[in-house]
CSV table of C-alpha atoms and ligand atoms in Angstrom, one decimal:
chain,number,residue,atom,x,y,z
A,7,UNK,CA,-158.3,104.9,-15.3
A,8,UNK,CA,-161.7,105.7,-14.1
A,9,UNK,CA,-163.2,103.1,-11.7
A,10,UNK,CA,-166.8,103.8,-12.8
A,11,UNK,CA,-166.0,103.3,-16.5
A,12,UNK,CA,-164.2,100.0,-15.9
A,13,UNK,CA,-167.0,98.8,-13.6
A,14,UNK,CA,-169.7,99.7,-16.0
A,15,UNK,CA,-168.0,97.6,-18.6
A,16,UNK,CA,-167.6,94.6,-16.2
A,17,UNK,CA,-171.2,95.0,-15.0
A,18,UNK,CA,-172.4,94.8,-18.6
A,19,UNK,CA,-170.3,91.7,-19.3
A,20,UNK,CA,-170.9,89.9,-16.0
A,21,UNK,CA,-174.2,91.1,-14.6
A,22,UNK,CA,-174.7,88.2,-12.3
A,23,UNK,CA,-171.2,88.0,-10.8
A,24,UNK,CA,-172.0,89.9,-7.6
A,25,UNK,CA,-168.9,88.9,-5.5
A,26,UNK,CA,-166.5,89.4,-8.3
A,27,UNK,CA,-167.8,92.9,-9.1
A,28,UNK,CA,-167.7,93.8,-5.4
A,29,UNK,CA,-164.1,92.7,-5.0
A,30,UNK,CA,-162.9,94.5,-8.2
A,31,UNK,CA,-164.7,97.7,-7.2
A,32,UNK,CA,-163.1,97.8,-3.8
A,33,UNK,CA,-159.6,97.4,-5.2
A,34,UNK,CA,-160.0,99.9,-8.0
A,35,UNK,CA,-161.5,102.6,-5.8
A,36,UNK,CA,-158.4,102.2,-3.5
A,37,UNK,CA,-155.8,102.3,-6.2
A,38,UNK,CA,-157.3,104.8,-8.7
A,39,UNK,CA,-155.4,107.9,-7.7
A,40,UNK,CA,-152.0,106.1,-7.2
A,41,UNK,CA,-152.5,104.3,-10.6
A,42,UNK,CA,-153.3,107.5,-12.4
A,43,UNK,CA,-149.9,108.9,-11.5
A,44,UNK,CA,-148.4,106.3,-13.9
A,45,UNK,CA,-149.3,107.1,-17.5
A,46,UNK,CA,-147.2,104.1,-18.6
A,47,UNK,CA,-149.8,101.8,-16.8
A,48,UNK,CA,-152.6,103.5,-18.7
A,49,UNK,CA,-150.8,103.1,-22.0
A,50,UNK,CA,-150.3,99.4,-21.4
A,51,UNK,CA,-153.9,99.0,-20.3
A,52,UNK,CA,-152.7,97.3,-17.1
A,53,UNK,CA,-155.9,97.6,-15.1
A,54,UNK,CA,-158.1,96.4,-18.0
A,55,UNK,CA,-155.9,93.3,-18.3
A,56,UNK,CA,-155.6,92.7,-14.5
A,57,UNK,CA,-159.3,92.5,-13.8
A,58,UNK,CA,-159.8,89.6,-16.2
A,59,UNK,CA,-158.5,86.1,-15.3
A,60,UNK,CA,-155.8,84.7,-17.6
A,61,UNK,CA,-158.0,81.7,-18.1
A,62,UNK,CA,-160.7,79.6,-16.5
A,63,UNK,CA,-161.1,75.8,-16.6
A,64,UNK,CA,-164.6,74.7,-16.0
A,65,UNK,CA,-165.4,71.0,-15.9
A,66,UNK,CA,-167.9,68.2,-15.0
A,67,UNK,CA,-167.0,66.0,-12.0
A,68,UNK,CA,-169.0,62.8,-11.9
A,69,UNK,CA,-168.7,60.3,-9.0
A,70,UNK,CA,-170.7,57.5,-7.4
A,71,UNK,CA,-172.2,57.9,-3.9
A,72,UNK,CA,-172.5,55.2,-1.2
A,73,UNK,CA,-175.9,54.2,-2.4
A,74,UNK,CA,-174.5,53.5,-5.9
A,75,UNK,CA,-176.2,56.6,-7.4
A,76,UNK,CA,-174.3,58.7,-9.9
A,77,UNK,CA,-173.7,62.3,-8.9
A,78,UNK,CA,-172.5,65.2,-11.0
A,79,UNK,CA,-171.0,68.4,-9.8
A,80,UNK,CA,-169.3,71.4,-11.4
A,81,UNK,CA,-165.6,72.0,-11.0
A,82,UNK,CA,-163.5,75.1,-11.7
A,83,UNK,CA,-159.9,76.4,-11.7
A,84,UNK,CA,-159.4,80.1,-12.3
A,85,UNK,CA,-155.8,80.9,-13.2
A,86,UNK,CA,-156.0,84.6,-12.5
A,87,UNK,CA,-152.6,86.2,-12.9
A,88,UNK,CA,-149.1,84.9,-13.1
A,89,UNK,CA,-147.1,88.2,-13.3
A,90,UNK,CA,-145.0,87.5,-10.2
A,91,UNK,CA,-145.0,83.7,-10.0
A,92,UNK,CA,-146.9,80.5,-10.9
A,93,UNK,CA,-150.6,80.4,-10.2
A,94,UNK,CA,-151.3,79.7,-6.5
A,95,UNK,CA,-154.4,79.5,-4.4
A,96,UNK,CA,-156.8,77.1,-2.7
A,97,UNK,CA,-159.7,74.9,-3.7
A,98,UNK,CA,-163.1,75.5,-2.1
A,99,UNK,CA,-165.8,72.7,-1.9
A,100,UNK,CA,-169.0,74.3,-0.9
A,101,UNK,CA,-172.6,74.1,-2.3
A,102,UNK,CA,-172.6,77.8,-3.1
A,103,UNK,CA,-169.5,77.7,-5.3
A,104,UNK,CA,-170.1,79.4,-8.7
A,105,UNK,CA,-168.0,81.3,-11.3
A,106,UNK,CA,-168.4,84.6,-9.5
A,107,UNK,CA,-167.1,83.2,-6.2
A,108,UNK,CA,-164.2,81.6,-8.0
A,109,UNK,CA,-163.3,84.8,-9.8
A,110,UNK,CA,-163.5,87.0,-6.8
A,111,UNK,CA,-161.3,84.7,-4.8
A,112,UNK,CA,-158.8,84.4,-7.6
A,113,UNK,CA,-158.7,88.2,-7.9
A,114,UNK,CA,-158.2,88.7,-4.2
A,115,UNK,CA,-155.5,85.9,-4.1
A,116,UNK,CA,-153.5,87.8,-6.7
A,117,UNK,CA,-152.9,90.8,-4.5
A,118,UNK,CA,-152.7,88.8,-1.2
A,119,UNK,CA,-150.0,86.6,-2.7
A,120,UNK,CA,-148.1,89.7,-3.9
A,121,UNK,CA,-148.2,91.1,-0.3
A,122,UNK,CA,-146.5,87.9,1.1
A,123,UNK,CA,-143.2,88.9,-0.5
A,124,UNK,CA,-143.0,85.4,-2.0
A,125,UNK,CA,-143.1,84.8,-5.8
A,126,UNK,CA,-146.6,83.5,-6.3
A,127,UNK,CA,-149.3,84.4,-8.8
A,128,UNK,CA,-153.0,84.2,-8.0
A,129,UNK,CA,-155.5,81.4,-8.6
A,130,UNK,CA,-158.6,79.7,-7.1
A,131,UNK,CA,-160.7,76.7,-7.8
A,132,UNK,CA,-163.3,74.4,-6.3
A,133,UNK,CA,-166.6,72.8,-6.8
A,134,UNK,CA,-170.3,73.1,-5.7
A,135,UNK,CA,-169.8,69.6,-4.1
A,136,UNK,CA,-171.3,69.8,-0.5
A,137,UNK,CA,-169.2,67.8,1.9
A,138,UNK,CA,-171.8,68.1,4.7
A,139,UNK,CA,-172.9,64.6,5.7
A,140,UNK,CA,-170.8,62.8,3.2
A,141,UNK,CA,-168.9,59.6,4.2
A,142,UNK,CA,-165.2,59.4,4.1
A,143,UNK,CA,-165.4,57.1,1.1
A,144,UNK,CA,-167.6,59.6,-0.8
A,145,UNK,CA,-165.2,62.4,-0.1
A,146,UNK,CA,-162.4,60.2,-1.4
A,147,UNK,CA,-164.2,59.3,-4.6
A,148,UNK,CA,-165.2,62.9,-5.2
A,149,UNK,CA,-161.6,64.2,-4.7
A,150,UNK,CA,-160.3,61.5,-7.1
A,151,UNK,CA,-162.9,62.4,-9.7
A,152,UNK,CA,-162.0,66.1,-9.3
A,153,UNK,CA,-158.3,65.5,-9.8
A,154,UNK,CA,-158.9,63.3,-12.8
A,155,UNK,CA,-160.0,66.5,-14.6
A,156,UNK,CA,-157.5,68.9,-13.0
A,157,UNK,CA,-154.2,67.1,-13.0
A,158,UNK,CA,-153.0,68.1,-16.5
A,159,UNK,CA,-153.5,71.8,-15.8
A,160,UNK,CA,-151.4,72.1,-12.6
A,161,UNK,CA,-147.8,71.5,-11.7
A,162,UNK,CA,-145.1,72.8,-9.2
A,163,UNK,CA,-144.1,75.6,-11.7
A,164,UNK,CA,-147.5,76.0,-13.3
A,165,UNK,CA,-150.3,76.1,-10.7
A,166,UNK,CA,-150.2,74.9,-7.1
A,167,UNK,CA,-153.6,74.4,-5.5
A,168,UNK,CA,-154.2,74.0,-1.7
A,169,UNK,CA,-157.1,73.9,0.8
A,170,UNK,CA,-159.9,76.4,1.5
A,171,UNK,CA,-163.4,76.1,2.9
A,172,UNK,CA,-164.3,72.4,2.7
A,173,UNK,CA,-160.8,71.3,1.7
A,174,UNK,CA,-158.3,70.3,4.4
A,175,UNK,CA,-155.5,67.8,4.9
A,176,UNK,CA,-157.7,64.8,4.2
A,177,UNK,CA,-158.9,66.1,0.8
A,178,UNK,CA,-155.4,67.2,-0.2
A,179,UNK,CA,-154.3,63.7,0.6
A,180,UNK,CA,-156.9,62.0,-1.7
A,181,UNK,CA,-156.2,64.5,-4.5
A,182,UNK,CA,-152.4,64.1,-4.2
A,183,UNK,CA,-152.8,60.3,-4.3
A,184,UNK,CA,-154.7,60.6,-7.6
A,185,UNK,CA,-152.4,63.2,-9.1
A,186,UNK,CA,-149.3,61.0,-8.4
A,187,UNK,CA,-151.0,57.9,-10.0
A,188,UNK,CA,-151.9,59.9,-13.1
A,189,UNK,CA,-148.6,61.8,-13.5
A,190,UNK,CA,-146.3,59.0,-12.4
A,191,UNK,CA,-144.0,61.4,-10.6
A,192,UNK,CA,-143.5,62.1,-6.9
A,193,UNK,CA,-144.0,65.8,-7.4
A,194,UNK,CA,-144.7,67.1,-3.9
A,195,UNK,CA,-144.6,70.7,-5.0
A,196,UNK,CA,-147.9,70.4,-6.9
A,197,UNK,CA,-150.2,70.9,-3.9
A,198,UNK,CA,-149.7,72.5,-0.5
A,199,UNK,CA,-151.3,71.6,2.8
A,200,UNK,CA,-149.9,68.1,2.5
A,201,UNK,CA,-149.4,65.6,5.4
A,202,UNK,CA,-146.2,65.9,7.3
A,203,UNK,CA,-144.7,62.5,6.2
A,204,UNK,CA,-145.2,63.3,2.5
A,205,UNK,CA,-144.0,66.8,1.9
A,206,UNK,CA,-146.1,68.9,4.2
A,207,UNK,CA,-144.8,71.8,6.3
A,208,UNK,CA,-145.0,72.1,10.1
A,209,UNK,CA,-147.3,75.0,11.1
A,210,UNK,CA,-149.2,75.0,7.8
A,211,UNK,CA,-152.5,73.9,9.4
A,212,UNK,CA,-152.2,76.7,12.0
A,213,UNK,CA,-150.7,79.3,9.7
A,214,UNK,CA,-153.8,81.3,8.6
A,215,UNK,CA,-155.0,81.8,12.2
A,216,UNK,CA,-151.5,82.3,13.6
A,217,UNK,CA,-150.6,84.8,10.9
A,218,UNK,CA,-153.8,86.7,11.5
A,219,UNK,CA,-153.0,87.0,15.2
A,220,UNK,CA,-149.5,88.2,14.5
A,221,UNK,CA,-150.9,90.9,12.2
A,222,UNK,CA,-153.4,91.9,14.8
A,223,UNK,CA,-150.6,92.2,17.4
A,224,UNK,CA,-148.8,94.6,15.1
A,225,UNK,CA,-151.9,96.7,14.5
A,226,UNK,CA,-152.5,96.9,18.3
A,227,UNK,CA,-148.9,97.7,19.1
A,228,UNK,CA,-149.0,100.6,16.7
A,229,UNK,CA,-151.7,102.2,18.8
A,230,UNK,CA,-150.2,101.3,22.1
A,231,UNK,CA,-152.5,98.3,22.8
A,232,UNK,CA,-152.0,94.6,23.2
A,233,UNK,CA,-154.0,91.4,22.5
A,234,UNK,CA,-153.7,90.3,26.1
A,235,UNK,CA,-156.8,90.3,28.3
A,236,UNK,CA,-159.1,91.5,25.5
A,237,UNK,CA,-162.3,89.8,24.5
A,238,UNK,CA,-162.3,88.3,21.0
A,239,UNK,CA,-165.1,86.8,19.0
A,240,UNK,CA,-164.4,84.6,16.0
A,241,UNK,CA,-166.9,83.2,13.6
A,242,UNK,CA,-167.2,79.6,12.3
A,243,UNK,CA,-165.4,76.6,13.9
A,244,UNK,CA,-163.3,75.5,10.9
A,245,UNK,CA,-159.5,75.4,10.4
A,246,UNK,CA,-159.1,79.2,10.3
A,247,UNK,CA,-161.2,79.8,13.5
A,248,UNK,CA,-159.3,77.0,15.2
A,249,UNK,CA,-155.8,78.5,14.5
A,250,UNK,CA,-157.0,82.0,15.5
A,251,UNK,CA,-158.5,80.8,18.7
A,252,UNK,CA,-155.4,78.7,19.6
A,253,UNK,CA,-153.0,81.6,19.1
A,254,UNK,CA,-155.4,84.2,20.7
A,255,UNK,CA,-155.5,82.1,23.9
A,256,UNK,CA,-151.7,81.6,23.8
A,257,UNK,CA,-151.3,85.4,23.7
A,258,UNK,CA,-153.6,85.8,26.8
A,259,UNK,CA,-156.8,86.9,25.1
A,260,UNK,CA,-160.3,85.7,26.0
A,261,UNK,CA,-162.1,84.0,23.1
A,262,UNK,CA,-165.8,84.5,24.0
A,263,UNK,CA,-167.6,83.2,20.9
A,264,UNK,CA,-167.4,80.8,18.0
A,265,UNK,CA,-170.3,80.0,15.7
A,266,UNK,CA,-171.8,77.8,13.0
A,267,UNK,CA,-174.5,78.0,10.4
A,268,UNK,CA,-176.9,76.9,13.2
A,269,UNK,CA,-176.1,79.7,15.7
A,270,UNK,CA,-173.5,81.1,18.1
A,271,UNK,CA,-171.8,79.6,21.2
A,272,UNK,CA,-171.2,82.2,23.9
A,273,UNK,CA,-168.3,81.4,26.2
A,274,UNK,CA,-168.3,84.1,28.9
A,275,UNK,CA,-165.2,82.7,30.7
A,276,UNK,CA,-163.3,82.4,27.5
A,277,UNK,CA,-162.2,79.3,25.6
A,278,UNK,CA,-159.8,76.8,27.2
A,279,UNK,CA,-157.3,74.6,25.3
A,280,UNK,CA,-159.5,71.5,25.4
A,281,UNK,CA,-162.4,73.6,23.9
A,282,UNK,CA,-160.0,74.6,21.0
A,283,UNK,CA,-159.1,70.9,20.5
A,284,UNK,CA,-162.8,70.0,20.5
A,285,UNK,CA,-163.3,72.3,17.5
A,286,UNK,CA,-161.3,69.7,15.4
A,287,UNK,CA,-163.7,66.9,16.5
A,288,UNK,CA,-166.7,69.0,15.7
A,289,UNK,CA,-165.3,69.8,12.2
A,290,UNK,CA,-164.4,66.1,11.6
A,291,UNK,CA,-167.9,65.0,12.4
A,292,UNK,CA,-168.8,66.6,9.0
A,293,UNK,CA,-172.3,67.8,10.3
A,294,UNK,CA,-171.5,71.5,10.0
A,295,UNK,CA,-173.3,72.4,13.3
A,296,UNK,CA,-171.9,74.0,16.4
A,297,UNK,CA,-174.7,73.3,18.9
A,298,UNK,CA,-173.0,70.1,20.4
A,299,UNK,CA,-170.3,72.3,21.7
A,300,UNK,CA,-172.6,73.7,24.4
A,301,UNK,CA,-173.7,70.2,25.4
A,302,UNK,CA,-170.1,69.2,26.0
A,303,UNK,CA,-168.9,72.3,28.0
A,304,UNK,CA,-170.6,73.7,31.1
A,305,UNK,CA,-170.8,77.4,31.3
A,306,UNK,CA,-171.2,77.9,27.5
A,307,UNK,CA,-174.4,78.6,25.8
A,308,UNK,CA,-175.8,77.9,22.3
A,309,UNK,CA,-178.0,80.7,20.9
A,310,UNK,CA,-179.7,79.4,17.7
A,311,UNK,CA,-179.9,81.7,14.7
A,312,UNK,CA,-177.4,84.3,16.0
A,313,UNK,CA,-174.0,85.3,14.8
A,314,UNK,CA,-170.8,85.9,16.7
A,315,UNK,CA,-171.3,89.6,16.1
A,316,UNK,CA,-174.1,89.7,18.7
A,317,UNK,CA,-171.7,88.8,21.5
A,318,UNK,CA,-170.1,91.7,23.3
A,319,UNK,CA,-166.3,92.0,22.5
A,320,UNK,CA,-163.3,94.2,22.0
A,321,UNK,CA,-162.1,92.5,18.8
A,322,UNK,CA,-164.1,90.7,16.1
A,323,UNK,CA,-162.4,88.3,13.7
A,324,UNK,CA,-164.4,87.0,10.6
A,325,UNK,CA,-163.2,83.5,10.0
A,326,UNK,CA,-165.9,81.7,8.0
A,327,UNK,CA,-167.2,83.1,4.7
A,328,UNK,CA,-167.4,86.1,2.4
A,329,UNK,CA,-169.9,88.8,3.4
A,330,UNK,CA,-170.6,87.2,6.7
A,331,UNK,CA,-170.6,90.5,8.6
A,332,UNK,CA,-173.0,93.1,7.1
A,333,UNK,CA,-173.9,96.8,7.9
A,334,UNK,CA,-176.4,95.8,10.7
A,335,UNK,CA,-173.8,93.5,12.3
A,336,UNK,CA,-171.3,96.3,12.2
A,337,UNK,CA,-173.7,98.7,14.0
A,338,UNK,CA,-174.4,96.0,16.6
A,339,UNK,CA,-170.6,95.5,17.2
A,340,UNK,CA,-170.0,99.2,17.5
A,341,UNK,CA,-172.9,99.7,19.9
A,342,UNK,CA,-171.5,97.0,22.0
A,343,UNK,CA,-168.1,98.7,22.2
A,344,UNK,CA,-166.1,96.7,19.7
A,345,UNK,CA,-163.0,98.7,18.6
A,346,UNK,CA,-161.1,96.4,16.2
A,347,UNK,CA,-162.3,94.2,13.4
A,348,UNK,CA,-160.0,92.0,11.2
A,349,UNK,CA,-161.2,89.9,8.3
A,350,UNK,CA,-159.6,86.4,8.4
A,351,UNK,CA,-162.1,85.1,5.9
A,352,UNK,CA,-161.7,86.4,2.4
A,353,UNK,CA,-164.0,89.5,2.0
A,354,UNK,CA,-165.7,88.7,5.3
A,355,UNK,CA,-167.3,92.1,5.6
A,356,UNK,CA,-169.8,93.8,3.2
A,357,UNK,CA,-168.8,97.3,1.8
A,358,UNK,CA,-171.5,98.7,4.2
A,359,UNK,CA,-169.8,97.2,7.2
A,360,UNK,CA,-166.4,98.4,6.2
A,361,UNK,CA,-167.9,101.9,5.7
A,362,UNK,CA,-169.3,101.8,9.3
A,363,UNK,CA,-165.9,100.8,10.7
A,364,UNK,CA,-164.0,103.4,8.8
A,365,UNK,CA,-166.5,106.1,9.5
A,366,UNK,CA,-166.1,105.4,13.2
A,367,UNK,CA,-162.3,105.3,12.8
A,368,UNK,CA,-162.0,102.0,14.6
A,369,UNK,CA,-159.2,99.6,13.6
A,370,UNK,CA,-160.1,97.6,10.5
A,371,UNK,CA,-158.0,95.3,8.3
A,372,UNK,CA,-159.0,93.4,5.2
A,373,UNK,CA,-158.6,89.6,4.5
A,374,UNK,CA,-155.9,89.9,1.9
A,375,UNK,CA,-153.5,91.3,4.5
A,376,UNK,CA,-154.8,89.6,7.6
A,377,UNK,CA,-155.2,86.0,6.3
A,378,UNK,CA,-152.1,86.0,4.0
A,379,UNK,CA,-150.2,83.8,6.5
A,380,UNK,CA,-151.9,80.7,5.1
A,381,UNK,CA,-150.8,81.1,1.6
A,382,UNK,CA,-147.4,82.5,2.7
A,383,UNK,CA,-146.8,79.2,4.6
A,384,UNK,CA,-147.9,77.3,1.5
A,385,UNK,CA,-145.1,79.3,-0.2
A,386,UNK,CA,-142.7,78.1,2.5
A,387,UNK,CA,-143.9,74.5,2.0
A,388,UNK,CA,-143.1,74.9,-1.7
A,389,UNK,CA,-139.6,76.1,-0.9
A,390,UNK,CA,-139.0,73.1,1.4
A,391,UNK,CA,-140.3,70.8,-1.3
A,392,UNK,CA,-137.9,72.3,-3.9
A,393,UNK,CA,-135.0,71.8,-1.5
A,394,UNK,CA,-136.2,68.3,-0.6
A,395,UNK,CA,-136.0,69.0,3.2
A,396,UNK,CA,-138.2,70.1,6.0
A,397,UNK,CA,-137.7,73.0,8.4
A,398,UNK,CA,-138.4,72.9,12.1
A,399,UNK,CA,-141.7,74.4,13.4
A,400,UNK,CA,-139.6,77.3,14.9
A,401,UNK,CA,-138.1,78.1,11.6
A,402,UNK,CA,-141.4,78.1,9.8
A,403,UNK,CA,-143.1,80.1,12.6
A,404,UNK,CA,-140.3,82.6,12.6
A,405,UNK,CA,-140.5,83.2,8.8
A,406,UNK,CA,-144.3,83.5,9.1
A,407,UNK,CA,-143.8,86.1,11.8
A,408,UNK,CA,-141.5,88.1,9.6
A,409,UNK,CA,-143.8,87.9,6.6
A,410,UNK,CA,-146.8,89.2,8.7
A,411,UNK,CA,-144.7,92.0,10.0
A,412,UNK,CA,-143.7,93.0,6.5
A,413,UNK,CA,-147.4,92.9,5.3
A,414,UNK,CA,-148.3,95.2,8.2
A,415,UNK,CA,-145.5,97.6,7.3
A,416,UNK,CA,-146.6,97.7,3.7
A,417,UNK,CA,-150.2,98.5,4.8
A,418,UNK,CA,-149.0,101.3,7.0
A,419,UNK,CA,-146.7,102.7,4.3
A,420,UNK,CA,-149.5,103.0,1.7
A,421,UNK,CA,-152.5,103.4,3.9
A,422,UNK,CA,-151.6,106.1,6.5
A,423,UNK,CA,-154.0,109.1,6.0
A,424,UNK,CA,-153.1,112.7,6.7
A,425,UNK,CA,-154.8,112.6,10.1
A,426,UNK,CA,-152.7,109.5,11.0
A,427,UNK,CA,-155.5,107.0,10.7
A,428,UNK,CA,-154.3,103.8,8.9
A,429,UNK,CA,-156.7,102.8,6.1
A,430,UNK,CA,-155.5,99.2,5.9
A,431,UNK,CA,-157.9,98.5,3.0
A,432,UNK,CA,-156.2,101.1,0.9
A,433,UNK,CA,-152.8,100.2,2.1
A,434,UNK,CA,-153.1,96.5,1.3
A,435,UNK,CA,-154.7,97.2,-2.1
A,436,UNK,CA,-152.1,99.7,-3.2
A,437,UNK,CA,-149.2,97.6,-2.1
A,438,UNK,CA,-150.4,94.4,-3.7
A,439,UNK,CA,-151.7,96.0,-6.9
A,440,UNK,CA,-148.6,98.1,-7.6
A,441,UNK,CA,-146.3,95.1,-7.3
A,442,UNK,CA,-148.4,93.1,-9.8
A,443,UNK,CA,-148.9,96.1,-12.1
A,444,UNK,CA,-145.1,96.8,-12.3
A,445,UNK,CA,-144.3,93.2,-13.1
A,446,UNK,CA,-147.0,93.1,-15.9
A,447,UNK,CA,-145.5,96.3,-17.4
A,448,UNK,CA,-142.0,94.9,-17.4
A,449,UNK,CA,-143.2,91.7,-19.1
A,450,UNK,CA,-144.7,93.4,-22.1
A,451,UNK,CA,-148.1,93.2,-23.8
A,452,UNK,CA,-149.1,89.5,-23.4
B,502,LIG,N1,-157.2,79.2,0.7
B,502,LIG,C1,-156.2,80.0,1.4
B,502,LIG,C2,-156.3,81.4,1.0
B,502,LIG,O1,-157.4,81.9,0.8
B,502,LIG,C3,-154.8,79.4,1.2
B,502,LIG,C4,-154.3,79.3,-0.2
B,502,LIG,C5,-153.0,78.5,-0.5
B,502,LIG,O2,-152.4,78.1,0.5
B,502,LIG,O3,-152.6,78.4,-1.6
B,502,LIG,O4,-155.3,82.2,0.9
């Protein structure tokens, strides 16, 4: 396999799919030399098959807003790969959603899910519906209209959607209600991230952020450091940033910045628990601005138009969107003394930023390893649904802990360089890719 040959072909076929091409290139460059030691992969054209989604559903979603006006959005479900389990991955509702974003996220999800040690294939879906400023009734009508199209293509052993940016417990509730009405079955295992009284799992809302902090702890312990007393910046103020901030504080770190599309909040004394709780109110207000945070808490400051990466820190955690940290941001972080960056958002850093971090040999780990705790806990939710019982928070948290430890070990195993530096990007890509590739090989040419 030659990365450049495969990429040239994909660039010709999908010239406008920037994020998808970026994600595929990163994985192929990491795995090329390991892959080429397996002539049986080459013969079965594993990589050529693996970079293409199994299928994509693309549909129209029409709904009526509060003024009585008819609105139409685009909806998608990309079923990327089912070599190691049924399709699994979140739904993203965001105005910038397009086929490229859906494909990149489905591709990443395939390897992330493989790293979790649980039997889940990769998928992603969503819509260009913009939840900002929408009423609760509008959100409900949109979710119902979306499920009216999707329901027949998903199922507990087929494809299991969940949340992502713009989709949380409320949206999953509205979609599950509609699914149940159409299917006429109480099939809890069809969606994850459900409410606790109807099949949800304890710790699922916190899981992405908690898992990321467990991964970070392992990274730091490996080099003789600890999370405690270090300054951390996170980006965004959504579910992922919330879970990460909550666990970071519990572990004794100082969270000194959160952000929104309007700017950054600098918190020199570090976040308190009531500040973390307030992030939920801010998100629920549906306005997608972070500025009100500084009005509420003395000693914090709103700086318009700036990102979290401009605030001095030891550790930076991307927790909002893809490519939110670019080469210039990376330079600013390094100049300010930052020595560890973890992506909690999917593909949070641009290739230029990753290059800067790796050149300077600072600790850097990619989203598909760091944020896998979210989907892993979705997998635990599916297991509880299949058993028709619920585990305690301690049991779920303990399993999440073990999964993150195992993901860290896989990264170290495949990513340790001759000089001892751990290339977590390479480690995560090789571990995830090889698992899926072997499963595809064993299942024949399909
Ligand atoms: N959207 C999350 C992710 O990117 C969670 C997916 C899931 O729970 O299925 O992994």
